[in-house]
Each structure stands twice: as C-alpha cells, then as structure tokens.
XYZ file of C-alpha atoms in Angstrom:
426
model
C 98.019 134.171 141.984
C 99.763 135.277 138.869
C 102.066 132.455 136.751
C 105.163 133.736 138.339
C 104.149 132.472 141.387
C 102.039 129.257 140.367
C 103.815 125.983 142.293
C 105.933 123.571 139.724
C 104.167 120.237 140.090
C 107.261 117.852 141.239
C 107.644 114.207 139.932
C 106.884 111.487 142.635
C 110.232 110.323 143.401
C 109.083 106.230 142.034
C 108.723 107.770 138.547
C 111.833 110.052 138.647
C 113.245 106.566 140.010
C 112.029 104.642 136.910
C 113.031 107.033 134.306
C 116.432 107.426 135.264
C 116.899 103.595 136.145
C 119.445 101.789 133.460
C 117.410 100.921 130.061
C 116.043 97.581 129.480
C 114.727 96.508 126.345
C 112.679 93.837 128.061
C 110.786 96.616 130.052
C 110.482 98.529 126.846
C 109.124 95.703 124.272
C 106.717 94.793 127.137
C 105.024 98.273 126.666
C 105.885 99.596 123.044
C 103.701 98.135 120.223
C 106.362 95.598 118.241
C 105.941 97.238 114.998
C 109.655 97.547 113.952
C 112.750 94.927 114.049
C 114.792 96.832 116.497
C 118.925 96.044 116.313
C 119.735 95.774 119.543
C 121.583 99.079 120.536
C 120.018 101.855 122.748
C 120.949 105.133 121.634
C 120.830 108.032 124.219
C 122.930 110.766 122.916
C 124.666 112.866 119.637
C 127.078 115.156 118.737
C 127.670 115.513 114.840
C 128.093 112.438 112.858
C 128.771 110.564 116.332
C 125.877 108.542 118.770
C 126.405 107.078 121.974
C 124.615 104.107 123.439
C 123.196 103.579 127.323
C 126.141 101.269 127.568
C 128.450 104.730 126.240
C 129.674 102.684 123.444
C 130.299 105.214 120.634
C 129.341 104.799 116.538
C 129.741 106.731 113.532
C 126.207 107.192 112.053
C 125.717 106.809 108.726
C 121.871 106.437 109.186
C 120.729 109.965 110.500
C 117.805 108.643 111.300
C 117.339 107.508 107.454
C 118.198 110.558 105.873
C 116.678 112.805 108.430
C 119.530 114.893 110.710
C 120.587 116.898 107.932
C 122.805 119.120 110.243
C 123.679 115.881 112.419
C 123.066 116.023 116.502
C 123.326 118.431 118.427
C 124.407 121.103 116.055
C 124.365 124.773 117.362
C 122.011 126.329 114.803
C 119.264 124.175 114.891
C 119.300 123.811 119.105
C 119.631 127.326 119.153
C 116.298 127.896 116.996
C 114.473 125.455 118.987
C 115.358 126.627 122.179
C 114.166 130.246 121.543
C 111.139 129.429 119.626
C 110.008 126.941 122.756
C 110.823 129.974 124.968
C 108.289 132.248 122.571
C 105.855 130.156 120.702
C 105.794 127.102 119.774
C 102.256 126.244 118.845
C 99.050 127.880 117.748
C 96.266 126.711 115.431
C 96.457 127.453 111.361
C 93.256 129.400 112.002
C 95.792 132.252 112.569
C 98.778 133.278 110.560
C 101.896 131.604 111.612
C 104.858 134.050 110.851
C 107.291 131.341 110.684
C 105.107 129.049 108.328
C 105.151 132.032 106.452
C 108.602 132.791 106.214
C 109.729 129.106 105.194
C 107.153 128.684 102.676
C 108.576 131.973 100.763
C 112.012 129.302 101.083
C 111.205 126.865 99.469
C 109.354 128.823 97.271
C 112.308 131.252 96.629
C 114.710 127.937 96.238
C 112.205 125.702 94.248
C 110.171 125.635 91.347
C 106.756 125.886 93.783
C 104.771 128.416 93.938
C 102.552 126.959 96.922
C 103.134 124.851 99.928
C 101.224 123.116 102.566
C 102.604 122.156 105.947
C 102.367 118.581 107.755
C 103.954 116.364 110.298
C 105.402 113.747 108.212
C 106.165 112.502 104.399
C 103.127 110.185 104.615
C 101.255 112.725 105.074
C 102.675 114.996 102.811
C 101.480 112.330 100.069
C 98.241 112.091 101.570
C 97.822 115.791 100.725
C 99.223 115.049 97.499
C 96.872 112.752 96.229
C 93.856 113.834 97.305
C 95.113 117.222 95.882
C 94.772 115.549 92.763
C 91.904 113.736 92.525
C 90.298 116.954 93.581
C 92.357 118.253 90.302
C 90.880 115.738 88.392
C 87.455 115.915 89.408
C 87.094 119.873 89.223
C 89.330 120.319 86.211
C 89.888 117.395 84.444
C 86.438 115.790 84.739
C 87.727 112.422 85.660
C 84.918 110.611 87.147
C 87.614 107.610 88.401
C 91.240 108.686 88.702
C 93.766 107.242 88.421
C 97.446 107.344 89.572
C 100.280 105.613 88.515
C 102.957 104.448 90.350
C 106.494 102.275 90.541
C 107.251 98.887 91.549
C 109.656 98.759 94.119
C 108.333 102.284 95.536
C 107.702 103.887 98.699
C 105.328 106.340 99.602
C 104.519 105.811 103.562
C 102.403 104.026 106.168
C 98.705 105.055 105.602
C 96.061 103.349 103.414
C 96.206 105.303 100.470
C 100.271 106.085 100.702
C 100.876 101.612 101.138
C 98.397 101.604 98.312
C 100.952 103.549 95.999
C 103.542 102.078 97.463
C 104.193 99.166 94.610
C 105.322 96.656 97.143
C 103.152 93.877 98.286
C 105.154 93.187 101.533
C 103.762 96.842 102.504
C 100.185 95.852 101.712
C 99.819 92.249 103.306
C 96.921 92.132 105.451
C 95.714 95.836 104.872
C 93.011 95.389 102.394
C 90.475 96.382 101.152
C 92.878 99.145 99.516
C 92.196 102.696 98.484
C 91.194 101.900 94.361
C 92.910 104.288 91.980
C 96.569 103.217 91.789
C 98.354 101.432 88.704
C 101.691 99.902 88.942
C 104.540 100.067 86.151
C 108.088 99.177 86.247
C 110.589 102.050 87.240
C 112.574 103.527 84.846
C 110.692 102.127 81.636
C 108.907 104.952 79.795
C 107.276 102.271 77.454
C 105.392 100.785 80.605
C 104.175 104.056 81.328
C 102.994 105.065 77.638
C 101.349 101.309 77.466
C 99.765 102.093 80.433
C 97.634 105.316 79.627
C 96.704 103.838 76.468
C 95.572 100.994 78.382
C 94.147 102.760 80.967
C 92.332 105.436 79.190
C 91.132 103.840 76.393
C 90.033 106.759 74.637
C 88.519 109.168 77.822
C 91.141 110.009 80.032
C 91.076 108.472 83.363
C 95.196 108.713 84.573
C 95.023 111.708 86.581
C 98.909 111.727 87.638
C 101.956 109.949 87.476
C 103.672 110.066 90.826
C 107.212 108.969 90.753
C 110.320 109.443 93.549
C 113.564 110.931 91.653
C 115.349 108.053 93.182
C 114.119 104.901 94.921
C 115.422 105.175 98.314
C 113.602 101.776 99.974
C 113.131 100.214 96.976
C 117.192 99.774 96.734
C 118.602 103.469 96.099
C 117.784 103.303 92.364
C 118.655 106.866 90.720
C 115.781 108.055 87.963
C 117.297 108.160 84.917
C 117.896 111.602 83.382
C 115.787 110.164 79.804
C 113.158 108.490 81.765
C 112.295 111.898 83.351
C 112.438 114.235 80.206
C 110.342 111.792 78.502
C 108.101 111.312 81.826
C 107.575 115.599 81.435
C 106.823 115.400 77.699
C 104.127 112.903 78.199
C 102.245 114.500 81.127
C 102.820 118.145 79.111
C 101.039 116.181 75.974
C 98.202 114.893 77.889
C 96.992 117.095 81.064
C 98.408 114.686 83.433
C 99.923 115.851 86.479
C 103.414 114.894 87.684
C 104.001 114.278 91.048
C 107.458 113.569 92.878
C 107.770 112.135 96.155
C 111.033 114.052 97.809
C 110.413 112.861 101.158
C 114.218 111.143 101.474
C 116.261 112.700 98.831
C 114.851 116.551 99.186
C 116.680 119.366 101.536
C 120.043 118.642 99.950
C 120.389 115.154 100.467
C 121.154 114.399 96.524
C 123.419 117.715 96.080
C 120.992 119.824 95.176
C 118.052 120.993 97.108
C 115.733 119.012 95.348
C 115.897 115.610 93.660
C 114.473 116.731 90.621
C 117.456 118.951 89.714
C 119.576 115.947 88.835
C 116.344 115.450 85.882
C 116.593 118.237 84.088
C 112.431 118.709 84.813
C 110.145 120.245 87.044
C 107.520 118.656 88.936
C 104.059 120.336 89.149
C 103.783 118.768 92.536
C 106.066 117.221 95.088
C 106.645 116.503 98.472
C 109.184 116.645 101.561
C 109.466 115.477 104.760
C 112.318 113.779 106.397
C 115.677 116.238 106.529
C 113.452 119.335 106.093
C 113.559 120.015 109.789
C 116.838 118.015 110.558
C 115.034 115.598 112.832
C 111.874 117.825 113.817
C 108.747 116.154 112.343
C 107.254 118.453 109.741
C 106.082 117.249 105.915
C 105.253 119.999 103.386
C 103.303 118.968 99.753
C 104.250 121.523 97.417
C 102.699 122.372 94.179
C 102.521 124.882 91.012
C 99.932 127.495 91.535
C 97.493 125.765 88.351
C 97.018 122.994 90.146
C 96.227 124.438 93.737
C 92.510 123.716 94.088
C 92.624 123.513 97.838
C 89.978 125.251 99.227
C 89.568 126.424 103.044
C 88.206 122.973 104.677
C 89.232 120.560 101.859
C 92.592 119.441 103.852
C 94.420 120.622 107.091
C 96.644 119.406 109.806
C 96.528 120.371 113.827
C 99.948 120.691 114.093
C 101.420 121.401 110.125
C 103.821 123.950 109.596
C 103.499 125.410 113.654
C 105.993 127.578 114.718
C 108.070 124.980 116.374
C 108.897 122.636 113.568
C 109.498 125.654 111.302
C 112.020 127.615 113.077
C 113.671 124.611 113.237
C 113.340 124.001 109.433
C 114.326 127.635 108.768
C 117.361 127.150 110.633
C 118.132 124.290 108.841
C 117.611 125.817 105.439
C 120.024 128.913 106.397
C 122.411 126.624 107.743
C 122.468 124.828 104.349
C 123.358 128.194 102.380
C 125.394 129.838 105.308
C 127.857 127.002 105.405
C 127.188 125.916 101.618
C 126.895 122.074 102.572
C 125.768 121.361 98.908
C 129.206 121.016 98.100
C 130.105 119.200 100.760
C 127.022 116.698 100.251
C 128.533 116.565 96.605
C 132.793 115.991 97.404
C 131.613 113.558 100.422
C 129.124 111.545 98.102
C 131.611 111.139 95.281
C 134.285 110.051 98.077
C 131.987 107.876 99.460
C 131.023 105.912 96.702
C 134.885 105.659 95.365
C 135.909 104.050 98.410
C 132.837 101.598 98.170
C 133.499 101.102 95.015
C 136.964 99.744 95.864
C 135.626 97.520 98.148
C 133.217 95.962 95.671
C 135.748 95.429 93.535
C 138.116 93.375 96.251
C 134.846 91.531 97.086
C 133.283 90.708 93.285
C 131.635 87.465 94.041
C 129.889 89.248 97.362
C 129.122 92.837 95.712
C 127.530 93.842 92.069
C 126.993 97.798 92.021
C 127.750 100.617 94.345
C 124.756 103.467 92.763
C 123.493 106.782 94.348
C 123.557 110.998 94.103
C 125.225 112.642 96.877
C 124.945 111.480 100.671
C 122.383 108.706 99.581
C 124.232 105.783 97.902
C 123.271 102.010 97.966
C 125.458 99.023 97.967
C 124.170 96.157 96.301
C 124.898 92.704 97.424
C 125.223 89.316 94.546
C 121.577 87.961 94.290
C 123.139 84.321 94.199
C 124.405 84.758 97.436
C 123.159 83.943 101.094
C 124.277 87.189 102.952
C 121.813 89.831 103.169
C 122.101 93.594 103.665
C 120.677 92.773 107.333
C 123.533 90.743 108.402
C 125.806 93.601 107.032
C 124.417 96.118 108.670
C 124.991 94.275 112.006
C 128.706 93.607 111.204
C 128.933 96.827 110.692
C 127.847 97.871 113.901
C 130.097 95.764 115.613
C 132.815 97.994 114.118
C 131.201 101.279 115.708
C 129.264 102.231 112.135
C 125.748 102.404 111.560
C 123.901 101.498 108.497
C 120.369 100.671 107.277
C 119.320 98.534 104.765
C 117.361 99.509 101.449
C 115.798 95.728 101.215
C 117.102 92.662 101.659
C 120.273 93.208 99.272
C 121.390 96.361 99.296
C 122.927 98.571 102.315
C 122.446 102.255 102.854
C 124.967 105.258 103.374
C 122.821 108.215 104.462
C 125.152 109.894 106.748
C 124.557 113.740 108.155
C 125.124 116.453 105.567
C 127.798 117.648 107.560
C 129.984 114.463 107.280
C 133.523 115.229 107.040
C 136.508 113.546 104.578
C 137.782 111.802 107.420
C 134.538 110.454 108.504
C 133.814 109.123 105.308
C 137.126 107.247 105.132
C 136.357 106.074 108.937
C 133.142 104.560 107.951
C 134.805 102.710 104.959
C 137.360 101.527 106.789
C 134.947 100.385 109.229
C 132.477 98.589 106.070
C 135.801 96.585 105.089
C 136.518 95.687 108.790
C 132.637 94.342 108.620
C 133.158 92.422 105.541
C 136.106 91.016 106.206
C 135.063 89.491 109.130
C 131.971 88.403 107.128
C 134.011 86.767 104.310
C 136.177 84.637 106.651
C-alpha cells in the first residue's frame, strides 16, 4: 500500500466533541499543572496587534506574548514560511546539515557582531549553553579551577537550575536549592560593585570567569543599561580576560530599535543570547558567541530539536520581514510616541506614577512605592478597557506591543491606560 493510499485515522466523535465544546477554565486548571497566575481571559485567535477571546471579546495587545510576536498574529510572511516548510521539512536531527539553520546563522552573523551561533528551543536554554560555554572557557583557557560568574540584582535569566541561579532574585530561587555554585551578585548599573567584586573575588588568582549582564532589565522593572556602565563594563573584561556575556533574550530581534540591545552601548559582547521574538512566536533560542571563545566541541552541548528547519524558516522570515518592511524605524517613531503619551499621563497622575523609562517597543511604567496599587491591579483595569499589559514586578507595567504597531494603535492603547486609571483613581 503506498502513503497515497494509507487510511487517515479519524477522531472518535467524544474527543472531536470535547475539543470543540465551549472552554472552561475549571476543566483546564483541573488538568494543567498551576504554575502561572492566569488573568482570567481565554484567548483563541489574532490578527496584527488585535486578540480575540472564546467569549469574541476583542483587545489590543500590548503583550505579544512578552515581547515575542515580533510581526504580530497572523501576519502573511511568517504563516506563509511555516506553512511551506511543514509541507517540506520540518524536522531532522543536527547529525545532518540543516540548510535553513545554515542560512539564519550566516543572519545573524551578517547583522551582528557574532561570528558563531548555536540553535535551541528557548532563552533558558540559550543561557544554559552560555554558561557552560564558559566555564568550559575557563577551564581549557583560562585555567580557572572554580569559576565564577557575576551577575545583577533584579535580573532574569530563565527557569532552570543554573539560569534561577543567575537570576539575582530570591523570589525565583525559593525552594529550589541546593543551587548550581558559581554565581556572584552585584547591583545593576554600578561599575564600582563590579570592580569591588573581582578584587574581592579573585584575590590575586583569577577566579571571575564572566560577567553576564542583560542590556536592559526587562523583569527586573525595564531598567535601560546605562551607556557608561557598559563602556566601562568592556574596558574591564578587555583588561582582565574576562568574558562578557549579554542576555538578549527580550530586547534582541529589534525589540529596542536596533537588532540587538547592545547597539544602544556603544560595545560588543563576546557572547550573547536570543530567544523570544527571534521566531515571532515559534520557540527557538540561539547563544551566540565570538569565534575566540568557541570551545564547543562535537558532544560537549546539543539540543534535539535546536535550530530544525521548522523554527528557522520561520525565524528567517521574520528577519527578512524586519529589513523588507524596515520596522526598525517603526519600533523607534512608535517607542518614542509611546512613551510621550505615558509620559503625559504620569504627569496628570504624580502622586500614582514616578518614571515612564525604556528603548523602543519595550518601555516600563513605574508606579509611587508609597502607594497601595500595584502594577497587577493595573494591568487588570486595563483589560477591562480591551488593552493588554504585563507587569515587570509588582510596580511597574509593561508596553511590549508587536513590532508592527501602528500610530493609531499606540494612541488607542493610551487612551485605553488613562480610561484604566481613571477608573482606578476614583
């Protein structure tokens, strides 16, 4: 019997019955493990900047899935790319060369200052990669015997043991020790910590291996690096051997108004990481690096599913639709509309709002410390208006809308933020 002819298994008419039955989040918590605070909204469908609910109610998102749809739903280019690469391959093991992989590596590469990439599923991962890249670094070149990395306070750099580890918030680490050793904590932004630190840490035989940094803090409160902090930060690492590593897994693929978040520092990197908009939505994470420091050797890290040719036709789309359409620009007009209009607000609202702060499409609100409401309680007045938000911690609130956002959605969304808050404030 060849495939042509091979039956189509049907679905038992109970379980076509039960997936097409009205949603119910009551059936759904019973099953799904309750590891996120869900608002209570079912979203089913996108077009653009625009979601609809199972109840058809319709909201401007300004959450993209936290800085992930980089084209927005539904947009031509990137279901076009994944509905011919499903159609012709969409995944093979890395023990065979993966045109596509390939072909968006030389991207990035060709739009970066990397010269070598390695594919993943997700931005955890991607630091993962990163980090054991350099302890391998520091065993095989440096001749650390006990690296070390230091990190931020108020960072994030994902879910697994070693990523919560650098992360330098407790609330991420609660109840998940005994922690991967190796990480040091300074405050962001303060370039004395960090010198202090080495010295400290080093004591006269080199133990910090890297300094791994994000170019701004997206959960810890959308706090931009500053340009002097970063120059200094490269001077340091150039004086001393140590490697410095940038997590780009929210503000990379365009989201700051430049491909990369380190273009707003005036530095390069010698390794950093991506993950979230790469794809627009598709999970991939890539951990790129400068060719010195590549000590990766066949069987020292891999992934079943990094870089297949599914998740990077969709990234490739993405990346030509960024250039084709030169969204840059817009991600740069819309940011600096965006955060004019917020900052209006604040100032109508001083004793609820202290600083409006961001670079491009990701911009952070921050709400008075000495006040009760939190960015939670925002965020749901908001979506009572039809606009979707996120939080960045418990005082600030998050604009991380689609890079495609137009002027007029921009001014919808603020209109629909003052709606929220001034229901709030009466």
């Amino acid at each position: 019997m060849s495939l042509e002819t091979l039956p189509i298994p049907s679905i038992p008419a109970e379980s076509a019955s039960a997936m097409s039955a009205p949603f119910d989040a009551a059936d759904f918590d019973a099953s799904v493990m309750s590891t996120y605070g869900r608002f209570p909204i079912a979203l089913e469908r996108g077009e653009g900047c625009r979601v609809w609910d199972t109840e058809g109610r319709e909201y401007l998102d300004f959450v993209a899935g936290i800085a992930t749809c980089t084209l927005g739903h539904a947009h031509p280019a990137l279901s076009e790319a994944v509905t011919q690469q499903i159609q012709k391959l969409h995944h093979v093991s890395n023990l065979y060369y993966i045109p596509e992989q390939g072909a968006l590596a030389k991207w990035i590469i060709e739009h970066s200052c990397a010269e070598r990439v390695f594919f993943c599923n997700s931005g955890a991962e991607a630091n993962e990669g990163a980090i054991k890249l350099v302890r391998k670094y520091a065993h095989t070149v440096l001749d650390i015997e006990k690296p070390v990395i230091l990190t931020a306070h108020a960072s994030f750099h994902g879910r697994t043991l070693a990523t919560i580890t650098a992360t330098g918030q407790p609330k991420y680490q609660k109840n998940f020790d005994p922690l991967v050793p190796g990480f040091h904590y300074v405050p962001y932004n303060d370039i004395k910590a960090i010198e202090n630190a080495v010295t400290d840490i080093d004591e006269g035989n080199q133990r910090v291996a890297a300094i791994l940094m994000e170019p701004l803090q997206g959960e810890g409160g959308v706090r931009p690096g500053e340009l002097e902090y970063f120059l200094r930060l490269r001077k340091i690492c150039d004086d001393t051997g140590i490697l410095l590593m940038l997590d780009e897994v929210q503000v990379g693929m365009g989201r700051t108004g430049k491909y990369w978040g380190y273009e707003n520092l005036g530095i390069e990197p010698d390794i950093f990481t991506s993950a979230k908009g790469l794809a627009g939505g598709i999970p991939i994470g890539a951990m790129m690096c400068k060719k010195f420091c590549d000590v990766f050797q066949p069987g020292d890290h891999a992934s079943t599913f990094g870089g297949n040719p599914f998740a990077c036709a969709a990234a490739i789309a993405v990346a030509q639709t960024l250039e084709r359409e030169n969204i840059l620009h817009n991600v740069q007009e819309r940011g600096e509309q965006l955060r004019v209009r917020l900052r209006a607000i604040a100032t109508k609202y001083p004793h609820l709002f202290t600083e409006v702060r961001g670079w491009g499409l990701i911009n952070g609100m921050e709400l008075n410390a000495d006040i009760e409401l939190t960015s939670v309680q925002v965020v749901k007045a908001a979506m009572e208006q039809g606009l979707l938000l996120v939080p960045a911690g418990p005082k600030v609130i998050r604009f991380v809308p689609p890079l495609i956002v137009s002027a007029e959605e921009v001014e919808q969304a603020a209109q629909g933020l003052e709606n929220a808050i001034a229901t709030l404030a009466s």
